[in-house]
């Protein structure tokens, strides 16, 4: 039970390039709050890291960010997708737990009925 490694991936990305912090934290928080699925926010944040590093490698070549950092992002996405497989299965079945704004709009789940 617990996280799939999204926080360490974000922390490593921030260690590599500190200016990515507001981007990935903002994207992750936005997705988590408005979409409401932690697993989706985690994988989309990892994809954001990969996209930002790819963009930086492209615009800063040859003097800037090492293209090897793109591989960091790709590796993070692959590892997170692998560890989030059960969550994605629950998403497809419609059983994944909601958080954020959408969770507050959901009617409360019915608990067990009291026995007479």
mmCIF file with all atom_site columns, N, CA and C in Angstrom, residues 21-57:
data_model
loop_
_atom_site.group_PDB
_atom_site.id
_atom_site.type_symbol
_atom_site.label_atom_id
_atom_site.label_alt_id
_atom_site.label_comp_id
_atom_site.label_asym_id
_atom_site.label_entity_id
_atom_site.label_seq_id
_atom_site.pdbx_PDB_ins_code
_atom_site.Cartn_x
_atom_site.Cartn_y
_atom_site.Cartn_z
_atom_site.occupancy
_atom_site.B_iso_or_equiv
_atom_site.pdbx_formal_charge
_atom_site.auth_seq_id
_atom_site.auth_comp_id
_atom_site.auth_asym_id
_atom_site.auth_atom_id
_atom_site.pdbx_PDB_model_num
ATOM 1   N N  . UNK A 1 21 ? 10.736 22.392 -10.796 1.00 0.00 ? 21 UNK A N  1
ATOM 2   C CA . UNK A 1 21 ? 9.856  22.219 -9.623  1.00 0.00 ? 21 UNK A CA 1
ATOM 3   C C  . UNK A 1 21 ? 8.478  22.863 -9.804  1.00 0.00 ? 21 UNK A C  1
ATOM 4   N N  . UNK A 1 22 ? 8.382  24.160 -10.125 1.00 0.00 ? 22 UNK A N  1
ATOM 5   C CA . UNK A 1 22 ? 7.038  24.725 -10.246 1.00 0.00 ? 22 UNK A CA 1
ATOM 6   C C  . UNK A 1 22 ? 6.222  24.115 -11.391 1.00 0.00 ? 22 UNK A C  1
ATOM 7   N N  . UNK A 1 23 ? 6.905  23.653 -12.418 1.00 0.00 ? 23 UNK A N  1
ATOM 8   C CA . UNK A 1 23 ? 6.193  23.059 -13.552 1.00 0.00 ? 23 UNK A CA 1
ATOM 9   C C  . UNK A 1 23 ? 5.567  21.733 -13.142 1.00 0.00 ? 23 UNK A C  1
ATOM 10  N N  . UNK A 1 24 ? 6.385  20.804 -12.632 1.00 0.00 ? 24 UNK A N  1
ATOM 11  C CA . UNK A 1 24 ? 5.855  19.470 -12.339 1.00 0.00 ? 24 UNK A CA 1
ATOM 12  C C  . UNK A 1 24 ? 4.941  19.467 -11.119 1.00 0.00 ? 24 UNK A C  1
ATOM 13  N N  . UNK A 1 25 ? 5.243  20.284 -10.123 1.00 0.00 ? 25 UNK A N  1
ATOM 14  C CA . UNK A 1 25 ? 4.358  20.349 -8.959  1.00 0.00 ? 25 UNK A CA 1
ATOM 15  C C  . UNK A 1 25 ? 3.031  20.981 -9.354  1.00 0.00 ? 25 UNK A C  1
ATOM 16  N N  . UNK A 1 26 ? 3.080  22.008 -10.171 1.00 0.00 ? 26 UNK A N  1
ATOM 17  C CA . UNK A 1 26 ? 1.851  22.653 -10.633 1.00 0.00 ? 26 UNK A CA 1
ATOM 18  C C  . UNK A 1 26 ? 1.002  21.722 -11.492 1.00 0.00 ? 26 UNK A C  1
ATOM 19  N N  . UNK A 1 27 ? 1.637  21.037 -12.439 1.00 0.00 ? 27 UNK A N  1
ATOM 20  C CA . UNK A 1 27 ? 0.910  20.104 -13.308 1.00 0.00 ? 27 UNK A CA 1
ATOM 21  C C  . UNK A 1 27 ? 0.315  18.968 -12.473 1.00 0.00 ? 27 UNK A C  1
ATOM 22  N N  . UNK A 1 28 ? 1.130  18.393 -11.600 1.00 0.00 ? 28 UNK A N  1
ATOM 23  C CA . UNK A 1 28 ? 0.648  17.289 -10.770 1.00 0.00 ? 28 UNK A CA 1
ATOM 24  C C  . UNK A 1 28 ? -0.499 17.692 -9.872  1.00 0.00 ? 28 UNK A C  1
ATOM 25  N N  . UNK A 1 29 ? -0.386 18.858 -9.225  1.00 0.00 ? 29 UNK A N  1
ATOM 26  C CA . UNK A 1 29 ? -1.452 19.323 -8.335  1.00 0.00 ? 29 UNK A CA 1
ATOM 27  C C  . UNK A 1 29 ? -2.731 19.622 -9.119  1.00 0.00 ? 29 UNK A C  1
ATOM 28  N N  . UNK A 1 30 ? -2.591 20.242 -10.283 1.00 0.00 ? 30 UNK A N  1
ATOM 29  C CA . UNK A 1 30 ? -3.751 20.552 -11.118 1.00 0.00 ? 30 UNK A CA 1
ATOM 30  C C  . UNK A 1 30 ? -4.492 19.283 -11.522 1.00 0.00 ? 30 UNK A C  1
ATOM 31  N N  . UNK A 1 31 ? -3.739 18.305 -12.013 1.00 0.00 ? 31 UNK A N  1
ATOM 32  C CA . UNK A 1 31 ? -4.355 17.052 -12.462 1.00 0.00 ? 31 UNK A CA 1
ATOM 33  C C  . UNK A 1 31 ? -4.993 16.331 -11.283 1.00 0.00 ? 31 UNK A C  1
ATOM 34  N N  . UNK A 1 32 ? -4.277 16.267 -10.170 1.00 0.00 ? 32 UNK A N  1
ATOM 35  C CA . UNK A 1 32 ? -4.809 15.569 -9.003  1.00 0.00 ? 32 UNK A CA 1
ATOM 36  C C  . UNK A 1 32 ? -6.094 16.217 -8.515  1.00 0.00 ? 32 UNK A C  1
ATOM 37  N N  . UNK A 1 33 ? -6.120 17.540 -8.466  1.00 0.00 ? 33 UNK A N  1
ATOM 38  C CA . UNK A 1 33 ? -7.291 18.240 -7.945  1.00 0.00 ? 33 UNK A CA 1
ATOM 39  C C  . UNK A 1 33 ? -8.486 18.147 -8.885  1.00 0.00 ? 33 UNK A C  1
ATOM 40  N N  . UNK A 1 34 ? -8.259 18.372 -10.180 1.00 0.00 ? 34 UNK A N  1
ATOM 41  C CA . UNK A 1 34 ? -9.383 18.448 -11.104 1.00 0.00 ? 34 UNK A CA 1
ATOM 42  C C  . UNK A 1 34 ? -9.767 17.101 -11.722 1.00 0.00 ? 34 UNK A C  1
ATOM 43  N N  . UNK A 1 35 ? -8.806 16.224 -11.977 1.00 0.00 ? 35 UNK A N  1
ATOM 44  C CA . UNK A 1 35 ? -9.130 14.913 -12.534 1.00 0.00 ? 35 UNK A CA 1
ATOM 45  C C  . UNK A 1 35 ? -9.487 13.953 -11.416 1.00 0.00 ? 35 UNK A C  1
ATOM 46  N N  . UNK A 1 36 ? -8.718 13.992 -10.329 1.00 0.00 ? 36 UNK A N  1
ATOM 47  C CA . UNK A 1 36 ? -9.081 13.251 -9.139  1.00 0.00 ? 36 UNK A CA 1
ATOM 48  C C  . UNK A 1 36 ? -8.494 11.868 -8.972  1.00 0.00 ? 36 UNK A C  1
ATOM 49  N N  . UNK A 1 37 ? -7.609 11.448 -9.856  1.00 0.00 ? 37 UNK A N  1
ATOM 50  C CA . UNK A 1 37 ? -6.997 10.128 -9.730  1.00 0.00 ? 37 UNK A CA 1
ATOM 51  C C  . UNK A 1 37 ? -5.500 10.290 -9.496  1.00 0.00 ? 37 UNK A C  1
ATOM 52  N N  . UNK A 1 38 ? -5.013 9.817  -8.347  1.00 0.00 ? 38 UNK A N  1
ATOM 53  C CA . UNK A 1 38 ? -3.598 9.959  -8.011  1.00 0.00 ? 38 UNK A CA 1
ATOM 54  C C  . UNK A 1 38 ? -2.714 9.220  -9.005  1.00 0.00 ? 38 UNK A C  1
ATOM 55  N N  . UNK A 1 39 ? -3.142 8.044  -9.454  1.00 0.00 ? 39 UNK A N  1
ATOM 56  C CA . UNK A 1 39 ? -2.325 7.274  -10.393 1.00 0.00 ? 39 UNK A CA 1
ATOM 57  C C  . UNK A 1 39 ? -2.182 8.011  -11.728 1.00 0.00 ? 39 UNK A C  1
ATOM 58  N N  . UNK A 1 40 ? -3.241 8.629  -12.183 1.00 0.00 ? 40 UNK A N  1
ATOM 59  C CA . UNK A 1 40 ? -3.184 9.391  -13.429 1.00 0.00 ? 40 UNK A CA 1
ATOM 60  C C  . UNK A 1 40 ? -2.310 10.633 -13.260 1.00 0.00 ? 40 UNK A C  1
ATOM 61  N N  . UNK A 1 41 ? -2.429 11.303 -12.133 1.00 0.00 ? 41 UNK A N  1
ATOM 62  C CA . UNK A 1 41 ? -1.584 12.470 -11.856 1.00 0.00 ? 41 UNK A CA 1
ATOM 63  C C  . UNK A 1 41 ? -0.115 12.072 -11.801 1.00 0.00 ? 41 UNK A C  1
ATOM 64  N N  . UNK A 1 42 ? 0.178  10.923 -11.217 1.00 0.00 ? 42 UNK A N  1
ATOM 65  C CA . UNK A 1 42 ? 1.561  10.460 -11.107 1.00 0.00 ? 42 UNK A CA 1
ATOM 66  C C  . UNK A 1 42 ? 2.166  10.194 -12.475 1.00 0.00 ? 42 UNK A C  1
ATOM 67  N N  . UNK A 1 43 ? 1.468  9.454  -13.317 1.00 0.00 ? 43 UNK A N  1
ATOM 68  C CA . UNK A 1 43 ? 2.038  9.107  -14.623 1.00 0.00 ? 43 UNK A CA 1
ATOM 69  C C  . UNK A 1 43 ? 2.104  10.336 -15.534 1.00 0.00 ? 43 UNK A C  1
ATOM 70  N N  . UNK A 1 44 ? 1.118  11.224 -15.461 1.00 0.00 ? 44 UNK A N  1
ATOM 71  C CA . UNK A 1 44 ? 1.162  12.436 -16.292 1.00 0.00 ? 44 UNK A CA 1
ATOM 72  C C  . UNK A 1 44 ? 2.240  13.396 -15.823 1.00 0.00 ? 44 UNK A C  1
ATOM 73  N N  . UNK A 1 45 ? 2.532  13.407 -14.534 1.00 0.00 ? 45 UNK A N  1
ATOM 74  C CA . UNK A 1 45 ? 3.635  14.223 -14.029 1.00 0.00 ? 45 UNK A CA 1
ATOM 75  C C  . UNK A 1 45 ? 4.960  13.674 -14.546 1.00 0.00 ? 45 UNK A C  1
ATOM 76  N N  . UNK A 1 46 ? 5.115  12.358 -14.555 1.00 0.00 ? 46 UNK A N  1
ATOM 77  C CA . UNK A 1 46 ? 6.333  11.756 -15.104 1.00 0.00 ? 46 UNK A CA 1
ATOM 78  C C  . UNK A 1 46 ? 6.468  12.055 -16.592 1.00 0.00 ? 46 UNK A C  1
ATOM 79  N N  . UNK A 1 47 ? 5.367  12.027 -17.319 1.00 0.00 ? 47 UNK A N  1
ATOM 80  C CA . UNK A 1 47 ? 5.400  12.391 -18.739 1.00 0.00 ? 47 UNK A CA 1
ATOM 81  C C  . UNK A 1 47 ? 5.766  13.863 -18.924 1.00 0.00 ? 47 UNK A C  1
ATOM 82  N N  . UNK A 1 48 ? 5.305  14.711 -18.004 1.00 0.00 ? 48 UNK A N  1
ATOM 83  C CA . UNK A 1 48 ? 5.666  16.134 -18.050 1.00 0.00 ? 48 UNK A CA 1
ATOM 84  C C  . UNK A 1 48 ? 7.164  16.306 -17.843 1.00 0.00 ? 48 UNK A C  1
ATOM 85  N N  . UNK A 1 49 ? 7.724  15.577 -16.884 1.00 0.00 ? 49 UNK A N  1
ATOM 86  C CA . UNK A 1 49 ? 9.172  15.627 -16.651 1.00 0.00 ? 49 UNK A CA 1
ATOM 87  C C  . UNK A 1 49 ? 9.915  15.249 -17.927 1.00 0.00 ? 49 UNK A C  1
ATOM 88  N N  . UNK A 1 50 ? 9.495  14.167 -18.556 1.00 0.00 ? 50 UNK A N  1
ATOM 89  C CA . UNK A 1 50 ? 10.145 13.708 -19.782 1.00 0.00 ? 50 UNK A CA 1
ATOM 90  C C  . UNK A 1 50 ? 10.041 14.763 -20.882 1.00 0.00 ? 50 UNK A C  1
ATOM 91  N N  . UNK A 1 51 ? 8.873  15.355 -21.039 1.00 0.00 ? 51 UNK A N  1
ATOM 92  C CA . UNK A 1 51 ? 8.671  16.373 -22.077 1.00 0.00 ? 51 UNK A CA 1
ATOM 93  C C  . UNK A 1 51 ? 9.524  17.610 -21.816 1.00 0.00 ? 51 UNK A C  1
ATOM 94  N N  . UNK A 1 52 ? 9.585  18.053 -20.566 1.00 0.00 ? 52 UNK A N  1
ATOM 95  C CA . UNK A 1 52 ? 10.391 19.240 -20.237 1.00 0.00 ? 52 UNK A CA 1
ATOM 96  C C  . UNK A 1 52 ? 11.867 18.962 -20.489 1.00 0.00 ? 52 UNK A C  1
ATOM 97  N N  . UNK A 1 53 ? 12.352 17.789 -20.057 1.00 0.00 ? 53 UNK A N  1
ATOM 98  C CA . UNK A 1 53 ? 13.755 17.455 -20.291 1.00 0.00 ? 53 UNK A CA 1
ATOM 99  C C  . UNK A 1 53 ? 14.056 17.311 -21.777 1.00 0.00 ? 53 UNK A C  1
ATOM 100 N N  . UNK A 1 54 ? 13.143 16.754 -22.550 1.00 0.00 ? 54 UNK A N  1
ATOM 101 C CA . UNK A 1 54 ? 13.344 16.632 -23.993 1.00 0.00 ? 54 UNK A CA 1
ATOM 102 C C  . UNK A 1 54 ? 13.400 18.016 -24.639 1.00 0.00 ? 54 UNK A C  1
ATOM 103 N N  . UNK A 1 55 ? 12.509 18.899 -24.206 1.00 0.00 ? 55 UNK A N  1
ATOM 104 C CA . UNK A 1 55 ? 12.505 20.257 -24.732 1.00 0.00 ? 55 UNK A CA 1
ATOM 105 C C  . UNK A 1 55 ? 13.816 20.969 -24.392 1.00 0.00 ? 55 UNK A C  1
ATOM 106 N N  . UNK A 1 56 ? 14.241 20.839 -23.142 1.00 0.00 ? 56 UNK A N  1
ATOM 107 C CA . UNK A 1 56 ? 15.492 21.480 -22.734 1.00 0.00 ? 56 UNK A CA 1
ATOM 108 C C  . UNK A 1 56 ? 16.687 20.928 -23.501 1.00 0.00 ? 56 UNK A C  1
ATOM 109 N N  . UNK A 1 57 ? 16.725 19.610 -23.677 1.00 0.00 ? 57 UNK A N  1
ATOM 110 C CA . UNK A 1 57 ? 17.825 19.007 -24.427 1.00 0.00 ? 57 UNK A CA 1
ATOM 111 C C  . UNK A 1 57 ? 17.832 19.515 -25.863 1.00 0.00 ? 57 UNK A C  1
#
